[in-house]
Coordinates of N, CA, C and O in Angstrom, one line a residue:
M1 N 27.9 -12.2 -25.5 CA 27.6 -12.3 -24.0 C 27.3 -13.8 -23.7 O 26.4 -14.3 -24.4
S2 N 27.9 -14.4 -22.9 CA 27.6 -15.8 -22.5 C 26.4 -15.9 -21.6 O 25.9 -14.8 -21.0
D3 N 25.9 -17.2 -21.5 CA 24.7 -17.2 -20.7 C 24.9 -16.9 -19.2 O 24.1 -16.3 -18.6
D4 N 26.2 -17.1 -18.8 CA 26.6 -16.9 -17.3 C 26.5 -15.4 -17.1 O 26.0 -14.9 -16.2
E5 N 27.0 -14.5 -18.0 CA 27.0 -13.2 -18.0 C 25.7 -12.7 -18.0 O 25.3 -11.7 -17.2
A6 N 24.8 -13.1 -18.8 CA 23.4 -12.8 -18.9 C 22.7 -13.1 -17.7 O 21.9 -12.2 -17.2
N7 N 23.0 -14.2 -17.2 CA 22.3 -14.7 -15.9 C 22.8 -13.7 -14.7 O 21.9 -13.3 -13.9
D8 N 24.1 -13.3 -14.7 CA 24.7 -12.5 -13.7 C 23.9 -11.0 -13.9 O 23.6 -10.4 -12.8
D9 N 23.7 -10.7 -15.1 CA 23.1 -9.3 -15.3 C 21.7 -9.3 -14.7 O 21.2 -8.5 -14.2
W10 N 20.9 -10.4 -15.1 CA 19.4 -10.5 -14.6 C 19.4 -10.6 -13.1 O 18.7 -10.0 -12.3
E11 N 20.5 -11.3 -12.5 CA 20.6 -11.4 -11.2 C 20.8 -10.0 -10.4 O 20.0 -9.6 -9.4
Q12 N 21.6 -9.1 -11.0 CA 21.9 -7.8 -10.6 C 20.5 -7.0 -10.7 O 20.4 -6.1 -9.7
V13 N 19.8 -7.2 -11.8 CA 18.6 -6.3 -11.9 C 17.7 -6.6 -10.7 O 17.1 -5.8 -10.2
V14 N 17.6 -8.0 -10.5 CA 16.5 -8.5 -9.4 C 16.9 -8.1 -8.1 O 16.1 -7.5 -7.2
L15 N 18.2 -8.2 -7.7 CA 18.7 -7.6 -6.6 C 18.6 -6.2 -6.4 O 18.3 -5.8 -5.1
H16 N 18.8 -5.4 -7.5 CA 18.6 -3.9 -7.4 C 17.0 -3.6 -7.1 O 16.9 -2.7 -6.2
M17 N 16.1 -4.4 -7.7 CA 14.7 -4.2 -7.5 C 14.4 -4.5 -6.1 O 13.6 -3.7 -5.5
I18 N 14.9 -5.6 -5.5 CA 14.7 -6.0 -4.1 C 15.1 -4.8 -3.2 O 14.5 -4.3 -2.3
A19 N 16.5 -4.4 -3.4 CA 17.0 -3.3 -2.5 C 16.2 -2.1 -2.7 O 15.9 -1.4 -1.6
R20 N 15.8 -1.7 -3.9 CA 14.9 -0.4 -4.1 C 13.7 -0.5 -3.3 O 13.1 0.3 -2.6
S21 N 13.0 -1.8 -3.4 CA 11.8 -1.9 -2.7 C 11.8 -1.9 -1.2 O 10.9 -1.6 -0.5
T22 N 12.9 -2.6 -0.7 CA 13.0 -2.8 0.8 C 13.4 -1.4 1.5 O 13.3 -1.2 2.7
E23 N 14.1 -0.5 0.6 CA 14.6 0.8 1.3 C 13.5 1.4 1.9 O 13.5 2.1 3.0
S24 N 12.1 1.4 1.4 CA 11.0 2.3 2.0 C 10.3 1.5 3.1 O 9.3 1.8 3.5
A25 N 10.6 0.0 3.1 CA 9.9 -0.7 4.1 C 10.1 -0.4 5.4 O 11.3 0.2 5.8
P26 N 9.0 -0.4 6.3 CA 9.1 -0.2 7.6 C 10.3 -0.8 8.4 O 10.7 -2.0 8.2
T27 N 11.1 -0.2 9.4 CA 11.9 -0.8 10.3 C 11.6 -0.9 11.6 O 12.2 -1.6 12.4
E28 N 10.5 -0.2 12.0 CA 9.8 -0.3 13.3 C 8.7 -1.3 13.3 O 7.7 -1.1 12.6
P29 N 8.7 -2.2 14.3 CA 7.6 -3.2 14.3 C 6.3 -2.4 14.5 O 6.2 -1.5 15.1
G30 N 5.2 -2.8 13.8 CA 3.9 -2.2 13.9 C 2.9 -2.9 12.7 O 3.3 -3.8 12.1
V31 N 1.8 -2.4 12.8 CA 0.9 -2.8 11.8 C 0.9 -1.7 10.6 O 0.7 -0.7 11.0
Y32 N 1.0 -2.0 9.4 CA 1.2 -1.0 8.4 C 0.2 -1.4 7.3 O -0.2 -2.6 6.9
R33 N -0.3 -0.2 6.7 CA -1.1 -0.4 5.3 C 0.0 -0.3 4.3 O 1.1 0.3 4.2
M34 N 0.0 -1.4 3.4 CA 1.1 -1.6 2.4 C 1.0 -0.6 1.3 O 0.0 0.0 1.0
P35 N 1.9 -0.5 0.4 CA 1.9 0.3 -0.7 C 0.8 0.1 -1.8 O 0.5 1.1 -2.6
C36 N 0.3 -1.0 -1.8 CA -0.8 -1.2 -2.8 C -2.1 -0.4 -2.3 O -2.9 -0.1 -3.1
G37 N -2.1 0.0 -1.0 CA -3.2 0.8 -0.4 C -4.3 0.0 0.1 O -5.3 0.5 0.7
N38 N -4.3 -1.4 -0.1 CA -5.4 -2.2 0.1 C -5.0 -3.2 1.2 O -6.0 -3.7 1.8
C39 N -3.7 -3.6 1.4 CA -3.3 -4.6 2.0 C -2.7 -4.4 3.4 O -2.2 -3.0 3.5
Y40 N -2.6 -5.1 4.5 CA -2.1 -4.8 5.7 C -1.0 -5.9 6.0 O -1.1 -7.0 5.6
V41 N -0.1 -5.4 6.8 CA 1.0 -6.3 7.3 C 1.3 -6.1 8.7 O 1.2 -4.9 9.2
D42 N 1.5 -7.1 9.4 CA 1.7 -7.0 10.9 C 3.4 -7.4 11.0 O 3.6 -8.5 10.7
F43 N 4.2 -6.4 11.2 CA 5.6 -6.7 11.2 C 6.1 -6.7 12.7 O 5.7 -5.8 13.5
F44 N 6.7 -7.7 13.2 CA 7.1 -7.9 14.5 C 8.4 -8.6 14.5 O 8.9 -9.4 13.5
H45 N 9.2 -8.7 15.8 CA 10.3 -9.5 15.8 C 9.8 -10.7 16.8 O 9.3 -10.6 17.7
A46 N 10.3 -12.0 16.1 CA 9.9 -13.1 16.8 C 10.7 -13.3 18.1 O 11.8 -12.5 18.2
S47 N 10.6 -14.3 18.9 CA 11.4 -14.7 20.1 C 12.8 -14.9 19.8 O 13.7 -14.6 20.6
D48 N 12.9 -15.5 18.5 CA 14.4 -15.8 18.2 C 15.0 -14.6 17.5 O 16.3 -14.8 17.1
G49 N 14.4 -13.5 17.4 CA 15.1 -12.3 16.8 C 14.8 -12.0 15.4 O 15.2 -11.0 14.9
T50 N 14.2 -12.9 14.8 CA 13.9 -12.8 13.3 C 12.7 -11.8 13.1 O 11.8 -11.9 14.0
E51 N 12.8 -11.2 11.9 CA 11.7 -10.4 11.5 C 10.6 -11.4 10.9 O 10.9 -12.2 10.3
R52 N 9.2 -11.0 11.5 CA 8.1 -11.7 11.0 C 7.2 -10.7 10.2 O 7.0 -9.6 10.9
W53 N 6.7 -11.0 9.0 CA 5.8 -10.2 8.4 C 4.6 -11.0 8.1 O 4.5 -11.9 7.3
L54 N 3.4 -10.7 8.7 CA 2.1 -11.5 8.6 C 1.2 -10.7 7.8 O 0.9 -9.5 8.1
V55 N 0.7 -11.2 6.8 CA -0.5 -10.6 6.0 C -1.8 -11.3 6.5 O -1.8 -12.6 6.3
P56 N -2.9 -10.4 6.8 CA -4.1 -11.1 7.3 C -4.7 -12.0 6.2 O -4.6 -11.6 5.0
G57 N -5.3 -13.1 6.5 CA -5.8 -14.0 5.7 C -4.9 -15.0 4.9 O -5.2 -15.8 4.2
D58 N -3.5 -14.8 5.3 CA -2.5 -15.6 4.8 C -1.7 -16.3 5.8 O -1.2 -15.7 6.8
E59 N -1.7 -17.5 5.9 CA -1.1 -18.4 7.0 C 0.5 -18.4 6.9 O 1.1 -18.7 7.9
R60 N 1.1 -18.0 5.8 CA 2.4 -17.8 5.9 C 3.0 -16.6 6.4 O 2.4 -15.7 6.6
S61 N 4.3 -16.8 6.9 CA 5.2 -15.7 7.5 C 6.0 -15.3 6.5 O 6.9 -16.1 5.6
Y62 N 6.3 -14.0 6.1 CA 7.0 -13.4 5.1 C 8.3 -12.7 5.6 O 8.3 -12.6 6.9
T63 N 9.2 -12.6 4.7 CA 10.4 -11.7 5.1 C 10.3 -10.4 4.6 O 9.4 -10.1 3.7
R64 N 11.3 -9.5 4.9 CA 11.0 -8.0 4.6 C 11.2 -8.1 3.0 O 10.4 -7.3 2.1
D65 N 12.1 -8.8 2.4 CA 12.3 -8.8 1.0 C 11.2 -9.4 0.2 O 10.7 -8.8 -0.9
T66 N 10.5 -10.4 0.8 CA 9.2 -10.8 0.1 C 8.2 -10.1 0.0 O 7.5 -9.8 -0.9
V67 N 7.9 -9.4 1.1 CA 6.9 -8.5 1.4 C 7.0 -7.2 0.6 O 6.1 -6.7 -0.3
A68 N 8.3 -6.6 0.7 CA 8.6 -5.4 -0.2 C 8.5 -5.6 -1.7 O 8.1 -4.6 -2.4
T69 N 8.9 -6.8 -2.1 CA 8.8 -7.0 -3.5 C 7.5 -7.4 -4.2 O 7.1 -7.0 -5.2
A70 N 6.9 -8.3 -3.3 CA 5.6 -8.9 -3.9 C 4.4 -8.0 -3.7 O 3.4 -8.0 -4.2
R71 N 4.5 -7.1 -2.6 CA 3.4 -6.3 -2.3 C 3.9 -4.7 -2.6 O 4.2 -4.0 -1.6
H72 N 3.7 -4.4 -3.7 CA 4.1 -3.0 -4.0 C 2.9 -2.1 -4.5 O 2.0 -2.6 -5.0
G73 N 3.1 -1.0 -4.8 CA 2.2 0.1 -5.3 C 2.7 1.4 -5.2 O 3.8 1.7 -4.9
D74 N 1.8 2.3 -5.5 CA 2.1 3.8 -5.5 C 1.9 4.5 -4.3 O 2.5 5.6 -4.1
H75 N 1.4 3.9 -3.2 CA 1.1 4.5 -2.0 C 2.4 4.3 -0.9 O 3.0 3.2 -1.1
P76 N 2.6 5.2 -0.1 CA 3.7 5.0 1.0 C 3.2 4.1 1.9 O 2.0 3.9 2.1
W77 N 4.2 3.3 2.6 CA 3.8 2.6 3.8 C 3.1 3.5 4.7 O 3.7 4.5 5.0
E78 N 2.1 3.0 5.5 CA 1.4 3.8 6.5 C 1.2 3.1 7.8 O 0.6 2.0 7.8
R79 N 1.7 3.6 8.8 CA 1.7 2.9 10.1 C 0.3 3.1 10.6 O -0.2 4.3 10.6
M80 N -0.2 1.9 11.1 CA -1.6 1.9 11.7 C -1.5 2.1 13.2 O -0.6 1.6 13.7
Y81 N -2.6 2.6 13.8 CA -2.7 2.7 15.1 C -2.8 1.3 15.9 O -3.6 0.5 15.4
T82 N -2.2 1.0 17.1 CA -2.5 -0.2 17.7 C -3.0 0.1 19.0 O -3.5 1.3 19.3
L83 N -3.7 -0.8 19.6 CA -4.4 -0.5 21.0 C -3.5 0.1 21.9 O -4.0 1.0 22.8
A84 N -2.1 -0.2 21.9 CA -1.4 0.6 22.9 C -1.3 2.1 22.5 O -1.4 2.9 23.3
H85 N -1.4 2.4 21.1 CA -1.3 3.7 20.7 C -2.6 4.4 21.2 O -2.7 5.6 21.6
A86 N -3.6 3.7 20.9 CA -4.9 4.2 21.3 C -5.1 4.6 22.8 O -5.6 5.7 23.2
A87 N -4.6 3.6 23.6 CA -4.6 3.7 25.0 C -3.8 5.0 25.3 O -4.1 5.8 26.3
A88 N -2.5 5.2 24.8 CA -1.8 6.3 25.1 C -2.5 7.6 24.7 O -2.3 8.7 25.3
E89 N -3.1 7.6 23.5 CA -3.8 8.9 23.0 C -4.9 9.2 23.9 O -5.2 10.5 24.1
I90 N -5.7 8.2 24.4 CA -6.8 8.5 25.4 C -6.2 9.1 26.7 O -6.8 10.0 27.1
R91 N -5.1 8.5 27.2 CA -4.5 9.2 28.3 C -4.2 10.7 28.0 O -4.2 11.6 28.9
R92 N -3.4 10.7 26.9 CA -3.0 12.1 26.5 C -4.1 13.2 26.5 O -3.9 14.3 27.1
R93 N -5.1 12.8 25.8 CA -6.3 13.7 25.6 C -7.0 14.0 27.0 O -7.5 15.0 27.3
A94 N -7.0 13.0 27.8 CA -7.6 13.2 29.3 C -6.8 14.2 29.9 O -7.3 15.1 30.7
M95 N -5.5 13.9 30.0 CA -4.7 14.8 30.8 C -4.7 16.3 30.2 O -4.8 17.3 30.8
N96 N -4.7 16.4 28.9 CA -4.7 17.7 28.2 C -6.1 18.5 28.4 O -6.0 19.6 28.5
G97 N -7.2 17.6 28.4 CA -8.4 18.2 28.7 C -8.8 18.3 29.9 O -9.9 19.0 30.4
G98 N -8.0 17.9 31.0 CA -8.4 18.0 32.4 C -9.5 17.1 32.9 O -10.0 17.2 33.9
A99 N -9.9 16.1 32.0 CA -10.8 15.1 32.3 C -10.3 13.9 32.7 O -9.1 13.5 32.5
S100 N -11.1 13.0 33.5 CA -10.4 11.7 33.9 C -10.6 10.6 32.5 O -11.3 11.1 31.6
V101 N -9.8 9.8 32.6 CA -9.8 8.8 31.5 C -11.2 8.2 31.3 O -11.7 8.1 30.2
Q102 N -11.8 7.9 32.4 CA -13.1 7.3 32.4 C -14.3 8.1 31.7 O -14.9 7.8 31.0
V103 N -14.2 9.4 32.0 CA -15.0 10.5 31.4 C -14.8 10.5 30.0 O -15.7 10.4 29.0
L104 N -13.4 10.6 29.6 CA -13.2 10.5 28.2 C -13.7 9.3 27.4 O -14.2 9.4 26.3
I105 N -13.5 8.2 27.9 CA -13.8 6.8 27.5 C -15.4 6.9 27.3 O -15.9 6.4 26.2
E106 N -16.2 7.4 28.2 CA -17.6 7.5 28.1 C -18.1 8.4 26.9 O -19.0 8.1 26.2
E107 N -17.3 9.5 26.8 CA -17.5 10.5 25.7 C -17.3 9.7 24.4 O -18.2 9.9 23.4
L108 N -16.3 9.2 24.2 CA -15.9 8.4 23.0 C -16.9 7.3 22.6 O -17.3 7.0 21.6
A109 N -17.4 6.6 23.7 CA -18.4 5.6 23.6 C -19.7 6.1 23.0 O -20.3 5.5 22.2
E110 N -20.1 7.3 23.6 CA -21.3 8.0 23.3 C -21.2 8.3 21.7 O -22.1 8.2 20.8
I111 N -19.9 8.8 21.2 CA -19.9 9.1 19.8 C -19.8 7.9 19.0 O -20.5 7.7 17.9
A112 N -19.2 6.7 19.5 CA -19.3 5.6 18.6 C -20.7 4.9 18.7 O -21.2 4.4 17.7
D113 N -21.6 5.0 19.8 CA -22.9 4.6 19.8 C -23.8 5.5 18.7 O -24.6 4.8 18.1
A114 N -23.6 6.8 18.7 CA -24.2 7.6 17.7 C -23.9 7.2 16.3 O -24.8 7.2 15.4
E115 N -22.7 6.8 15.9 CA -22.2 6.5 14.6 C -22.8 5.2 14.3 O -23.2 4.9 13.2
D116 N -22.9 4.3 15.4 CA -23.4 2.9 15.2 C -25.0 3.0 14.7 O -25.5 2.4 13.8
A117 N -25.6 3.8 15.5 CA -27.0 4.0 15.3 C -27.3 4.6 14.0 O -28.5 4.2 13.2
A118 N -26.6 5.7 13.4 CA -26.6 6.3 12.0 C -26.6 5.1 11.2 O -27.2 5.2 10.1
E119 N -25.4 4.3 11.2 CA -25.3 3.1 10.2 C -26.3 2.3 10.3 O -26.8 1.8 9.1
E120 N -26.9 2.0 11.4 CA -28.1 1.0 11.5 C -29.3 1.7 10.7 O -30.0 0.9 10.0
M121 N -29.5 2.8 10.8 CA -30.6 3.5 10.2 C -30.4 3.6 8.8 O -31.4 3.3 7.9
E122 N -29.2 3.7 8.4 CA -28.8 3.7 6.8 C -29.0 2.4 6.3 O -29.6 2.2 5.0
I123 N -28.6 1.3 7.0 CA -28.8 0.0 6.4 C -30.3 -0.4 6.4 O -30.8 -0.9 5.5
A124 N -31.1 0.1 7.4 CA -32.6 -0.1 7.4 C -33.2 0.6 6.3 O -34.1 0.0 5.5
R125 N -32.7 1.7 6.0 CA -33.2 2.5 4.8 C -33.1 1.8 3.5 O -34.0 1.6 2.7
I126 N -31.9 1.3 3.3 CA -31.5 0.4 2.1 C -32.3 -0.8 2.1 O -32.9 -1.1 1.0
V127 N -32.5 -1.6 3.2 CA -33.0 -2.7 3.2 C -34.8 -2.4 2.8 O -35.3 -3.2 2.1
R128 N -35.2 -1.4 3.5 CA -36.7 -1.0 3.0 C -36.9 -0.6 1.7 O -37.9 -0.9 1.0
G129 N -35.8 -0.2 1.0 CA -35.9 0.2 -0.3 C -35.8 -1.0 -1.4 O -36.2 -0.8 -2.5
R130 N -35.4 -2.1 -1.0 CA -35.5 -3.2 -1.8 C -36.8 -3.6 -2.0 O -37.7 -3.8 -1.2
P131 N -37.1 -4.2 -3.3 CA -38.5 -4.7 -3.6 C -38.7 -5.9 -2.9 O -37.7 -6.8 -2.8
A132 N -39.7 -6.2 -2.3 CA -40.2 -7.3 -1.6 C -40.2 -8.6 -2.6 O -39.9 -9.7 -2.0
D133 N -40.4 -8.4 -3.8 CA -40.3 -9.6 -4.8 C -39.0 -9.9 -5.3 O -39.0 -10.6 -6.3
S134 N -38.1 -9.4 -4.9 CA -36.6 -9.4 -5.3 C -36.2 -10.9 -5.2 O -36.4 -11.5 -4.3
A135 N -35.4 -11.2 -6.2 CA -34.9 -12.6 -6.2 C -33.7 -12.6 -5.2 O -33.1 -13.7 -4.8
E136 N -33.3 -11.6 -4.5 CA -32.1 -11.5 -3.7 C -32.6 -12.0 -2.3 O -33.8 -12.4 -2.2
I137 N -31.8 -11.8 -1.3 CA -32.0 -12.2 0.0 C -33.3 -11.6 0.4 O -33.3 -10.3 0.2
P138 N -34.2 -12.1 1.1 CA -35.4 -11.4 1.7 C -35.0 -10.2 2.7 O -34.0 -10.5 3.4
L139 N -35.8 -9.3 2.7 CA -35.3 -8.1 3.5 C -35.1 -8.5 5.0 O -34.2 -7.9 5.6
A140 N -36.0 -9.1 5.6 CA -36.0 -9.5 7.0 C -34.6 -10.3 7.3 O -34.1 -10.0 8.2
D141 N -34.4 -11.2 6.4 CA -33.1 -12.0 6.6 C -31.9 -11.1 6.6 O -31.0 -11.1 7.2
L142 N -31.9 -10.1 5.6 CA -30.9 -9.1 5.4 C -30.7 -8.4 6.8 O -29.6 -8.2 7.2
A143 N -31.9 -7.9 7.1 CA -31.7 -6.9 8.3 C -31.2 -7.8 9.5 O -30.5 -7.2 10.3
R144 N -31.8 -9.0 9.6 CA -31.3 -9.8 10.8 C -29.7 -10.1 10.7 O -29.1 -10.0 11.8
K145 N -29.3 -10.3 9.4 CA -27.8 -10.4 9.3 C -26.9 -9.3 9.9 O -25.9 -9.5 10.5
F146 N -27.5 -8.1 9.8 CA -26.9 -6.9 10.4 C -27.4 -6.5 11.8 O -27.0 -5.6 12.3
G147 N -28.1 -7.6 12.4 CA -28.6 -7.4 13.7 C -29.7 -6.4 13.9 O -29.7 -5.7 14.9
I148 N -30.5 -6.1 12.9 CA -31.5 -5.0 13.0 C -32.8 -5.8 12.8 O -33.1 -6.7 12.0
D149 N -33.8 -5.4 13.7 CA -35.2 -5.8 13.8 C -36.0 -4.8 13.2 O -36.2 -3.7 13.7
L150 N -36.5 -5.0 12.0 CA -37.2 -4.1 11.2 C -38.4 -3.8 12.0 O -39.0 -2.6 11.8
D151 N -39.0 -4.6 12.9 CA -40.2 -4.2 13.6 C -39.9 -3.2 14.7 O -40.8 -2.4 15.1
E152 N -38.7 -2.9 15.1 CA -38.3 -2.1 16.1 C -38.2 -0.6 15.6 O -37.9 0.2 16.3
L153 N -37.8 -0.6 14.3 CA -37.6 0.8 13.7 C -38.8 1.6 13.3 O -39.8 1.3 13.1

């Protein structure tokens, strides 16, 4: 086998890997959790009609092929909700429940506030459990970092 034939064989292997990886890549623009299960990508069409694939924290714009081959894993692509999806879901729930959108938003805000309060209490519990003579960050500084005033709790 000549070097040219070997190079052609390797090129075919690589092209097959790219094709297999891109088969499962999303075709509808949106925000997706990638197959690694940890990374996200924002896929959209630019004004010139080209596909853009942006990975948070990375200033470069990728193509379908580079994202699909470089960002792989065992998980399927998972479409994440956008603000437009959230707004549509709120309207749908309001209509189905016979409530106004405003009432539903207030109910969702109450749930979010309760979850935030529970999280703040858990953070305060963890902060209080740290020894005061720890070489780590002082308790009050750590609490302040999370927006918690220990004197108010």
